[in-house]
Coordinates of C-alpha atoms and ligand atoms in Angstrom, one line a residue:
Chain A
M188 CA 0.1 -0.2 0.1
V189 CA 1.6 3.4 -1.0
R190 CA 1.0 5.1 2.3
I191 CA 0.4 8.9 1.9
K192 CA 1.9 11.6 4.1
I193 CA 1.8 15.3 4.4
R194 CA 3.9 17.1 2.5
K195 CA 6.2 14.0 2.3
E196 CA 8.6 14.9 -1.2
I197 CA 7.9 12.1 -4.3
P198 CA 10.5 11.7 -6.3
K199 CA 10.8 14.3 -9.7
K200 CA 10.0 10.8 -11.6
R201 CA 6.7 10.7 -10.2
Y202 CA 5.6 13.9 -10.2
V203 CA 5.8 14.0 -14.0
T204 CA 4.4 11.2 -14.7
L205 CA 1.1 12.0 -12.9
A206 CA 1.3 15.8 -13.4
I207 CA 1.1 14.6 -17.6
L208 CA -1.7 11.5 -16.5
A209 CA -3.9 14.5 -15.2
F210 CA -3.2 16.2 -18.4
V211 CA -4.1 12.7 -20.8
C212 CA -7.0 12.1 -18.5
I213 CA -8.7 15.4 -19.3
L214 CA -7.8 15.2 -22.8
L215 CA -8.9 11.6 -22.5
V216 CA -12.3 12.6 -21.4
W217 CA -12.7 15.2 -23.8
S218 CA -12.1 13.0 -26.9
I219 CA -14.7 10.2 -25.5
V220 CA -17.2 12.8 -24.8
S221 CA -16.8 14.8 -28.2
E222 CA -15.9 11.8 -30.0
L223 CA -19.5 9.9 -29.3
G224 CA -21.2 13.0 -29.8
L225 CA -22.4 13.0 -26.5
V226 CA -22.6 16.8 -26.4
E227 CA -23.3 18.7 -29.6
S228 CA -19.9 19.8 -31.3
I229 CA -21.2 23.8 -31.3
F230 CA -20.6 23.3 -27.3
L231 CA -17.5 21.2 -27.4
P232 CA -15.3 20.2 -30.4
T233 CA -13.1 17.7 -30.9
P234 CA -9.7 17.4 -30.1
R235 CA -9.3 16.8 -33.6
S236 CA -11.4 19.3 -34.9
V237 CA -9.2 21.8 -32.3
I238 CA -6.1 20.8 -33.6
R239 CA -7.2 20.7 -37.5
Y240 CA -8.6 24.7 -36.9
T241 CA -4.8 25.4 -35.1
M242 CA -3.0 23.5 -38.0
R243 CA -4.6 25.7 -40.5
S244 CA -4.3 29.3 -38.6
I245 CA -0.6 27.9 -38.4
A246 CA -0.5 27.5 -42.3
N247 CA -2.6 30.3 -43.8
G248 CA 0.1 32.9 -40.9
T249 CA -2.6 33.8 -38.7
L250 CA -1.5 32.9 -35.7
F251 CA 1.8 33.4 -35.8
A252 CA 0.9 37.1 -36.5
N253 CA -1.7 37.3 -33.9
M254 CA 0.8 35.5 -31.3
G255 CA 3.5 38.3 -32.2
I256 CA 1.0 41.4 -31.8
S257 CA -0.6 39.7 -28.4
V258 CA 3.1 38.8 -27.1
Y259 CA 4.3 42.5 -28.2
R260 CA 1.1 44.4 -26.1
I261 CA 1.8 42.0 -23.3
L262 CA 5.5 42.9 -23.1
A263 CA 4.6 46.5 -23.5
G264 CA 2.0 46.4 -20.8
F265 CA 3.9 44.9 -18.7
C266 CA 7.4 46.3 -19.3
L267 CA 5.7 49.2 -18.1
A268 CA 4.0 48.1 -15.3
V269 CA 7.4 46.8 -13.8
I270 CA 9.5 50.3 -14.8
L271 CA 6.6 52.5 -12.2
G272 CA 5.6 49.7 -10.3
V273 CA 8.8 48.0 -8.9
P274 CA 10.7 51.7 -7.7
I275 CA 7.3 52.4 -6.1
G276 CA 6.6 49.1 -4.5
I277 CA 9.8 49.0 -2.8
I278 CA 10.1 52.6 -1.8
A279 CA 6.4 52.1 -0.6
G280 CA 7.3 48.6 1.5
T281 CA 10.6 50.7 2.7
F282 CA 9.5 54.1 4.1
K283 CA 6.2 54.1 5.7
P284 CA 5.0 57.7 4.7
F285 CA 5.2 56.4 0.8
E286 CA 3.0 53.3 1.7
A287 CA 0.6 55.4 3.4
V288 CA 0.1 57.5 -0.1
V289 CA 0.1 54.2 -2.1
R290 CA -1.0 51.1 -0.1
P291 CA -4.6 52.0 0.3
I292 CA -5.2 53.9 -3.0
S293 CA -3.5 50.3 -4.7
E294 CA -5.7 48.3 -2.7
F295 CA -8.7 49.8 -3.3
I296 CA -8.1 50.4 -7.5
R297 CA -7.0 46.6 -7.5
Y298 CA -10.3 45.2 -6.7
M299 CA -11.8 47.4 -9.6
P300 CA -12.5 45.2 -12.5
V301 CA -9.7 45.8 -15.4
P302 CA -13.1 45.1 -17.9
A303 CA -14.6 47.4 -16.5
F304 CA -12.4 50.3 -17.5
V305 CA -12.2 49.4 -21.0
P306 CA -15.1 52.1 -22.0
L307 CA -12.8 54.6 -20.1
I308 CA -9.4 53.4 -21.5
M309 CA -11.0 54.0 -25.2
V310 CA -12.4 57.4 -24.0
W311 CA -8.9 58.3 -22.8
V312 CA -6.4 57.0 -25.0
G313 CA -8.3 55.9 -28.0
I314 CA -8.4 52.5 -29.7
G315 CA -4.6 52.1 -30.8
E316 CA -2.2 50.3 -29.7
S317 CA -1.8 51.7 -26.4
A318 CA -5.6 51.2 -25.5
K319 CA -4.3 47.4 -25.9
I320 CA -1.2 48.2 -23.9
T321 CA -2.9 50.4 -21.2
V322 CA -5.0 47.7 -20.3
I323 CA -2.7 45.6 -19.8
F324 CA -0.7 48.0 -17.6
I325 CA -3.7 48.7 -15.2
G326 CA -4.3 44.9 -14.5
T327 CA -0.6 44.5 -13.7
F328 CA 0.6 47.6 -11.7
F329 CA -1.7 48.0 -9.3
Q330 CA -1.4 44.3 -8.3
M331 CA 2.3 44.8 -8.9
V332 CA 2.9 47.5 -7.0
L333 CA 1.5 45.7 -3.1
M334 CA 3.2 42.5 -4.2
V335 CA 6.4 44.3 -4.7
A336 CA 6.2 46.7 -1.2
D337 CA 5.2 43.3 0.5
D338 CA 8.8 41.7 -0.8
A339 CA 10.7 44.7 0.2
M340 CA 8.7 44.6 3.9
A341 CA 9.2 40.6 4.2
V342 CA 13.9 41.1 4.1
P343 CA 14.2 41.1 7.9
D344 CA 15.2 43.9 9.7
D345 CA 17.9 42.5 11.4
L346 CA 19.8 42.4 8.1
I347 CA 19.2 46.0 7.5
H348 CA 19.9 46.7 11.2
A349 CA 23.5 44.4 10.9
S350 CA 24.3 46.4 7.3
Y351 CA 24.6 49.8 9.2
T352 CA 27.1 48.4 12.2
L353 CA 29.0 47.8 9.3
G354 CA 28.9 51.3 7.5
T355 CA 25.8 51.9 5.5
N356 CA 23.2 54.6 5.3
N357 CA 19.9 54.8 4.7
F358 CA 20.7 54.8 0.7
T359 CA 23.7 52.4 0.5
A360 CA 21.2 49.9 3.1
V361 CA 18.5 49.9 0.3
T362 CA 20.9 49.3 -2.9
K363 CA 23.1 47.3 -1.3
V364 CA 21.3 45.1 1.0
L365 CA 17.4 45.4 0.8
I366 CA 17.4 45.1 -2.8
P367 CA 19.6 42.2 -3.9
A368 CA 17.7 40.6 -0.6
M369 CA 14.2 40.9 -2.1
L370 CA 15.4 40.2 -5.4
P371 CA 14.7 37.0 -5.5
R372 CA 11.1 37.4 -4.1
L373 CA 10.3 40.1 -6.4
M374 CA 11.8 37.8 -9.1
E375 CA 9.4 35.5 -8.5
T376 CA 6.0 37.9 -8.2
L377 CA 6.7 39.5 -11.4
R378 CA 6.6 36.2 -12.3
M379 CA 3.1 35.8 -11.2
M380 CA 2.5 38.9 -12.6
I381 CA 3.4 38.3 -16.3
G382 CA 1.1 35.0 -15.8
W383 CA -2.0 38.2 -14.6
A384 CA -0.7 40.0 -17.8
W385 CA -2.1 37.0 -20.2
T386 CA -5.2 36.9 -18.4
Y387 CA -6.0 40.3 -18.9
L388 CA -5.3 39.5 -22.9
V389 CA -8.8 39.0 -23.7
S390 CA -10.2 42.3 -22.3
A391 CA -7.0 44.3 -23.7
E392 CA -8.1 42.8 -27.3
L393 CA -11.8 43.9 -26.3
V394 CA -11.0 47.6 -27.3
A395 CA -11.4 47.9 -31.1
A396 CA -8.7 45.2 -31.9
N397 CA -8.3 43.3 -35.1
S398 CA -5.8 41.5 -34.6
G399 CA -4.2 39.2 -31.5
L400 CA -4.9 36.0 -29.6
G401 CA -7.3 37.8 -28.1
Y402 CA -9.3 39.2 -30.8
S403 CA -9.4 36.0 -32.5
I404 CA -11.3 34.1 -30.1
L405 CA -13.9 37.1 -29.6
K406 CA -14.2 37.1 -33.3
A407 CA -14.5 32.9 -33.0
Q408 CA -17.1 34.0 -30.7
R409 CA -19.3 36.0 -32.4
F410 CA -19.4 32.7 -35.5
I411 CA -20.0 30.6 -32.8
K412 CA -17.0 28.7 -33.5
T413 CA -15.9 26.9 -30.8
D414 CA -13.4 25.4 -32.4
A415 CA -11.4 28.0 -32.9
I416 CA -12.4 29.8 -29.3
F417 CA -10.5 26.4 -28.1
S418 CA -7.8 26.6 -30.2
G419 CA -7.6 30.6 -29.1
I420 CA -7.5 29.7 -25.0
L421 CA -5.2 27.1 -24.8
I422 CA -3.0 28.8 -27.5
I423 CA -2.9 31.2 -24.5
G424 CA -2.5 29.4 -21.8
L425 CA 0.3 27.4 -23.8
L426 CA 2.3 31.1 -24.3
G427 CA 1.4 31.8 -20.2
L428 CA 3.3 28.6 -19.3
I429 CA 5.8 28.9 -21.3
T430 CA 6.6 32.6 -20.4
D431 CA 6.1 31.0 -16.7
R432 CA 8.7 28.1 -17.3
I433 CA 11.0 30.7 -18.9
F434 CA 11.0 33.5 -15.4
A435 CA 11.2 29.8 -13.3
Y436 CA 14.4 29.1 -15.1
I437 CA 16.1 32.3 -15.1
N438 CA 15.3 32.4 -11.2
K439 CA 16.5 29.1 -10.2
K440 CA 20.0 30.5 -12.4
L441 CA 20.5 33.7 -11.1
F442 CA 19.2 33.2 -7.3
H443 CA 21.3 29.7 -7.2
W444 CA 22.7 31.4 -3.2
A445 CA 18.6 31.6 -2.4
Chain B
M80 CA 13.2 65.1 3.2
L81 CA 11.1 63.0 5.8
G82 CA 13.6 63.2 8.0
L83 CA 15.3 60.4 6.5
R84 CA 18.9 61.3 5.6
K85 CA 19.1 63.2 9.6
R86 CA 18.0 59.8 11.5
N87 CA 20.7 57.6 10.0
R88 CA 24.2 59.4 9.0
L89 CA 26.5 58.0 10.5
P90 CA 26.7 59.1 14.8
D91 CA 26.8 62.4 14.7
R92 CA 28.6 63.1 18.3
S93 CA 29.6 65.5 20.9
S94 CA 32.6 65.4 23.1
H95 CA 32.1 64.0 26.6
I96 CA 35.1 63.5 28.7
E97 CA 34.6 62.9 31.9
A98 CA 37.9 62.4 34.4
N99 CA 36.9 59.0 36.1
L100 CA 35.8 57.8 32.8
A101 CA 38.8 57.9 32.0
N102 CA 39.7 54.3 31.3
S103 CA 35.9 53.5 30.4
K104 CA 35.4 52.3 26.9
I105 CA 31.6 52.3 27.5
Y106 CA 29.5 54.0 30.2
V107 CA 25.6 53.5 30.4
N108 CA 24.5 56.4 32.4
D109 CA 21.1 55.7 34.3
V110 CA 19.5 54.6 31.1
S111 CA 15.6 53.7 31.2
K112 CA 13.5 52.0 28.6
I113 CA 9.8 53.1 27.5
Y114 CA 8.1 51.2 25.0
H115 CA 5.1 52.9 23.7
S116 CA 2.3 51.4 22.3
E117 CA -1.2 52.1 21.4
K118 CA -2.7 50.3 24.4
N119 CA 0.1 51.0 26.9
D120 CA 3.3 52.4 27.9
V121 CA 6.1 49.0 29.0
L122 CA 9.1 50.5 31.1
A123 CA 11.6 48.0 29.9
L124 CA 14.4 49.1 31.5
Q125 CA 15.2 51.5 34.5
N126 CA 17.9 53.4 35.2
I127 CA 20.7 51.2 34.2
T128 CA 24.0 51.9 35.0
M129 CA 27.1 50.0 34.0
N130 CA 30.8 51.0 32.7
I131 CA 32.7 48.4 30.9
L132 CA 36.1 48.9 30.7
D133 CA 38.7 48.8 27.3
N134 CA 39.1 44.9 26.7
E135 CA 36.7 43.4 28.5
F136 CA 34.3 40.4 28.7
V137 CA 31.5 41.7 29.7
C138 CA 28.0 39.2 29.9
I139 CA 24.8 40.4 30.6
V140 CA 21.9 38.0 32.0
G141 CA 19.0 37.8 33.1
P142 CA 15.5 36.4 33.0
S143 CA 13.6 36.2 29.7
G144 CA 12.0 39.5 29.2
C145 CA 13.7 41.6 31.1
G146 CA 15.2 43.9 29.0
K147 CA 18.5 42.2 27.3
S148 CA 18.1 42.6 23.9
T149 CA 16.6 46.2 24.5
L150 CA 20.0 47.5 26.5
L151 CA 22.2 46.2 23.4
R152 CA 19.9 47.4 20.9
M153 CA 20.3 50.7 22.6
I154 CA 24.5 50.6 22.6
G155 CA 24.7 49.5 18.8
G156 CA 21.9 52.6 18.0
L157 CA 19.4 50.7 16.7
D158 CA 16.6 51.5 19.4
E159 CA 16.0 54.7 21.1
I160 CA 16.7 55.7 24.3
T161 CA 14.4 57.0 26.8
S162 CA 16.2 58.8 29.3
G163 CA 19.9 58.8 29.8
H164 CA 22.7 58.1 28.3
I165 CA 25.5 56.0 26.5
I166 CA 28.7 56.8 25.6
V167 CA 31.1 55.1 23.4
Q168 CA 35.2 56.1 23.7
D169 CA 33.9 59.2 24.9
M170 CA 31.3 60.5 23.0
D171 CA 27.5 59.7 22.9
V172 CA 25.2 57.5 20.9
Y173 CA 23.1 58.8 18.2
G174 CA 22.6 55.9 15.9
P175 CA 24.0 52.7 15.0
G176 CA 27.6 53.1 13.5
V177 CA 31.0 50.7 12.7
D178 CA 32.5 51.4 15.7
R179 CA 30.2 48.7 16.9
G180 CA 29.8 45.8 15.5
M181 CA 26.9 43.4 16.1
V182 CA 26.1 39.7 16.2
F183 CA 22.5 38.7 15.9
Q184 CA 20.8 35.5 17.4
S185 CA 19.0 35.5 13.8
Y186 CA 21.2 34.7 11.4
T187 CA 22.2 38.1 9.4
L188 CA 24.9 37.2 6.7
F189 CA 24.0 38.4 3.4
P190 CA 22.9 35.1 1.2
W191 CA 23.8 36.2 -1.8
M192 CA 27.2 36.7 -0.7
T193 CA 30.0 34.1 0.1
V194 CA 31.8 34.0 3.1
E195 CA 34.1 36.4 1.7
E196 CA 32.1 38.5 0.1
N197 CA 30.1 39.2 3.3
I198 CA 33.3 39.8 5.7
R199 CA 34.7 42.1 3.2
F200 CA 31.3 43.8 3.0
G201 CA 32.4 46.2 5.4
L202 CA 35.9 46.8 4.6
K203 CA 34.5 48.1 1.0
M204 CA 31.9 50.3 2.5
K205 CA 34.6 51.8 4.1
K206 CA 37.1 51.8 0.4
M207 CA 39.4 49.9 2.3
P208 CA 42.6 49.4 -0.4
Q209 CA 42.1 46.2 -2.0
E210 CA 45.6 44.6 -1.1
E211 CA 44.3 45.4 3.0
Q212 CA 40.9 44.0 2.3
K213 CA 42.3 40.7 1.1
Q214 CA 44.7 40.7 3.8
V215 CA 42.3 41.5 6.9
V216 CA 39.0 39.1 5.4
Q217 CA 41.9 36.4 5.3
K218 CA 42.5 37.1 8.8
Y219 CA 39.4 36.7 10.0
L220 CA 38.7 33.9 7.7
E221 CA 41.8 32.1 10.0
V222 CA 40.2 33.3 13.1
T223 CA 37.0 31.7 13.0
K224 CA 38.8 29.2 11.1
L225 CA 36.4 29.4 8.0
T226 CA 39.0 29.4 5.2
P227 CA 38.6 25.9 3.4
F228 CA 35.0 27.7 3.5
A229 CA 35.5 31.1 1.9
N230 CA 33.7 30.6 -1.3
S231 CA 30.7 29.6 0.2
Y232 CA 27.4 30.5 0.0
P233 CA 25.1 31.1 3.4
K234 CA 22.8 28.3 2.8
E235 CA 25.7 26.2 2.5
L236 CA 26.6 26.2 6.1
S237 CA 25.6 24.6 9.3
G238 CA 24.6 27.3 12.0
G239 CA 27.4 27.3 13.4
M240 CA 29.4 28.2 11.0
K241 CA 27.1 31.0 10.1
Q242 CA 27.4 32.7 13.6
R243 CA 31.3 32.0 12.9
A244 CA 31.0 34.3 9.6
A245 CA 29.0 36.9 11.5
I246 CA 31.9 37.2 13.7
A247 CA 34.0 37.5 11.8
R248 CA 32.2 39.7 9.7
A249 CA 31.8 42.3 12.8
L250 CA 35.6 41.9 13.5
A251 CA 36.8 42.7 10.3
N252 CA 35.8 45.9 10.6
S253 CA 37.9 46.0 14.1
P254 CA 35.2 47.6 15.9
E255 CA 35.8 49.9 19.2
V256 CA 33.3 47.2 20.8
L257 CA 31.7 43.9 19.7
L258 CA 27.7 43.3 20.7
M259 CA 26.1 40.1 20.6
D260 CA 22.8 39.4 21.1
E261 CA 22.7 35.0 22.2
P262 CA 24.2 34.7 19.2
F263 CA 24.6 30.7 20.2
S264 CA 21.5 29.8 21.6
A265 CA 19.6 28.2 18.6
L266 CA 23.0 26.1 18.3
D267 CA 23.0 22.5 19.5
P268 CA 24.6 21.7 22.5
Q269 CA 27.7 20.1 21.0
T270 CA 28.6 23.3 18.7
K271 CA 27.5 25.4 21.1
A272 CA 30.2 24.4 23.1
E273 CA 32.2 24.9 20.5
M274 CA 31.9 28.2 19.7
Q275 CA 32.4 29.2 23.5
L276 CA 35.8 27.9 23.0
L277 CA 36.2 29.2 20.1
M278 CA 34.8 32.5 21.3
R279 CA 36.9 32.5 24.5
E280 CA 40.1 32.1 22.1
I281 CA 39.8 35.2 19.5
W282 CA 38.9 37.2 22.5
E283 CA 42.2 36.0 24.3
V284 CA 44.5 36.6 21.0
E285 CA 42.0 39.6 19.9
K286 CA 41.7 41.3 22.5
P287 CA 37.6 43.1 21.5
T288 CA 35.8 44.4 23.8
V289 CA 32.8 42.6 24.3
I290 CA 29.4 42.7 25.1
F291 CA 27.9 39.6 24.9
V292 CA 23.7 39.3 26.2
T293 CA 22.8 35.5 26.7
H294 CA 20.0 33.5 28.9
D295 CA 22.7 30.8 29.9
I296 CA 24.6 30.9 32.9
D297 CA 27.2 28.6 32.0
E298 CA 27.9 30.3 29.0
A299 CA 28.3 33.8 30.8
V300 CA 30.5 32.7 33.4
F301 CA 32.9 30.6 30.9
L302 CA 32.6 33.5 28.8
A303 CA 32.7 36.6 30.9
T304 CA 35.4 38.9 33.1
K305 CA 32.7 40.5 34.4
I306 CA 28.9 39.5 34.4
Y307 CA 25.8 42.1 34.9
V308 CA 22.8 40.3 36.5
L309 CA 19.7 42.2 35.6
T310 CA 16.5 41.9 37.6
Q311 CA 12.7 41.1 35.7
R312 CA 11.3 43.5 33.5
P313 CA 11.6 46.5 34.0
G314 CA 15.4 45.4 33.7
T315 CA 17.7 47.0 36.6
V316 CA 21.1 46.2 37.6
K317 CA 20.4 43.5 40.5
K318 CA 24.3 42.8 40.6
E319 CA 28.0 43.3 39.1
V320 CA 29.8 40.1 39.5
P321 CA 33.7 40.0 38.6
V322 CA 34.7 36.4 37.0
Y323 CA 37.8 35.7 38.8
L324 CA 38.9 32.5 36.5
P325 CA 41.8 31.6 34.8
F326 CA 42.7 33.9 31.8
K327 CA 43.4 30.8 29.6
R328 CA 39.6 28.7 29.6
E329 CA 39.7 25.0 28.4
L330 CA 35.7 23.5 28.3
E331 CA 37.4 21.7 31.8
L332 CA 36.9 24.8 33.5
K333 CA 32.9 23.8 33.5
D334 CA 33.7 21.2 35.9
T335 CA 36.0 23.5 38.5
T336 CA 35.0 24.5 41.9
D337 CA 35.9 27.9 41.5
F338 CA 33.8 28.1 38.1
L339 CA 30.7 26.1 39.6
Q340 CA 30.8 28.6 42.7
I341 CA 30.4 31.6 40.6
R342 CA 27.4 29.8 38.1
K343 CA 25.5 29.4 41.3
Q344 CA 26.2 32.7 42.7
V345 CA 24.9 34.5 39.8
A346 CA 22.1 31.5 39.4
S347 CA 21.2 32.7 42.8
L348 CA 20.9 36.5 41.6
I349 CA 18.5 35.0 38.7
Y350 CA 15.9 32.7 40.3
Ligands
ADP1835 N1 9.2 46.6 19.3 C1 8.5 46.7 21.3 N2 7.4 47.2 21.3 C2 7.0 47.0 22.6 N3 7.6 46.5 23.5 C3 8.9 45.7 23.4 C4 9.4 46.3 22.1 N4 10.4 45.4 22.3 C5 10.4 44.6 23.0 N5 9.2 45.2 23.9 C6 9.3 44.2 25.5 O1 10.5 45.2 26.3 C7 10.8 44.4 27.1 C8 12.2 43.7 26.8 O2 12.2 42.8 25.6 P1 13.9 42.1 24.8 O3 14.7 43.2 25.5 O4 13.5 41.6 23.7 O5 14.0 41.4 26.3 P2 14.8 40.2 26.5 O6 15.9 40.1 25.3 O7 16.1 40.1 27.8 O8 13.9 38.7 26.6 C9 9.5 42.9 26.7 O9 8.7 42.7 28.5 C10 9.4 43.0 25.6 O10 7.5 43.0 25.5
MG1836 MG1 16.5 39.1 23.7

């Protein structure tokens, strides 16, 4: 009998096997249900038709074009959020007066649903690329500020105090101790946030788009092309997973000391 | 700007020389500490006066919560003094500074730096020339027996080694005084005994002035040249106990009658 214990480690191989098994099971159930026609194909397309659709969109070049523009929007919105959000988060997590200014407002805004901003964004920044980038930005920025502030606060006081006794001042204690100490957490936060950025893609491409993966899903919905919707969703999921793995890999390499 | 700059400038000290303190290294003069919180004010320390001489190894013992850490942190400039003042090397303490090295109970090595880089940190901060840095680092790696681990990261070290590296890092800066807050209390008994021996050896050779906080009476008697026993909160100095034991100390000392007698005396003051 296999004994299951709380938090007991299992061999990596078994872990991977179980993970793959889970995917295969879902695929299997999906195949059986759809191929046997237990559910109408307009609600649930067969895996084969989804693959066929995906292949076709690869062949006619639309998939990679859409992918390219979507990745561009995500990276632009995400990078903007990082450039502004990380420094603000670090300052807020380090100096209480800044925290008082930044945290309550960010807490307030982050609960507002991003799609609800879409009409407003159209009025403010128009319907060009910048509008889509703005949606991604708003979706990630406020959350990022809060999480980065938490990362900065998670650095133990004693580490900062020890550095004072070694000759740091307020500025060098932040640049030479606090920031390096929080980097692993910070990068984990960014990994999570880029995942979130992917989830805002469809909202972003609600804004008068005529390209992109999110747009292709919305368009497919108009014609009730479920195979195209499935294909789009799966590809977004896959791309999200890939970016996540890339981040995880980089973090592991970069922070071997952590 | 938001009072940031002022607070953490290196301690700005006024001259403060008193004739009767001519050979005093650290003078804690009638210091009290009140922690203010929303609910109530806690009087943690009351009218503490201590006179610590150059090269002394002073241990501060007392029941848990009596304010030992608070006192040490005030000497280190990490906590504000409510009333009274603390004089280190003839100058008032206002904030933390390189003249007071500190070793904490928690592990405070910088995890992204190797042992060697950790020891070098303070030297870099004061812009010591490269060659000299190398020599100093080498020396303290040897003193703390860490030379083989110079290039290890803290996560690769045992608890005892981490604390040794923290001691090396503090000593490398050649502080006026080394402040230690229960640095060995998280270690297993075997490692702890080894660390005590090493600490005493280091002191015998390097002769730093040390203030060592502990709640372990054995540890205090073994290490100290003088012990301050504090009372329960609010902490006051109950007694100053000189430790007349041989200069050269080995672990066997802990079984001698002289040792046990002082141990008993200190214990009776606490309990
Ligand atoms: N930041 C703080 N705020 C309020 N009370 C504190 C704070 N730090 C310590 N105290 C209180 O001061 C007393 C002394 O604490 P401490 O110096 O840590 O004692 P010790 O190190 O002797 O165990 C304790 O009763 C503790 O509850
Ligand atoms: Mg304590």
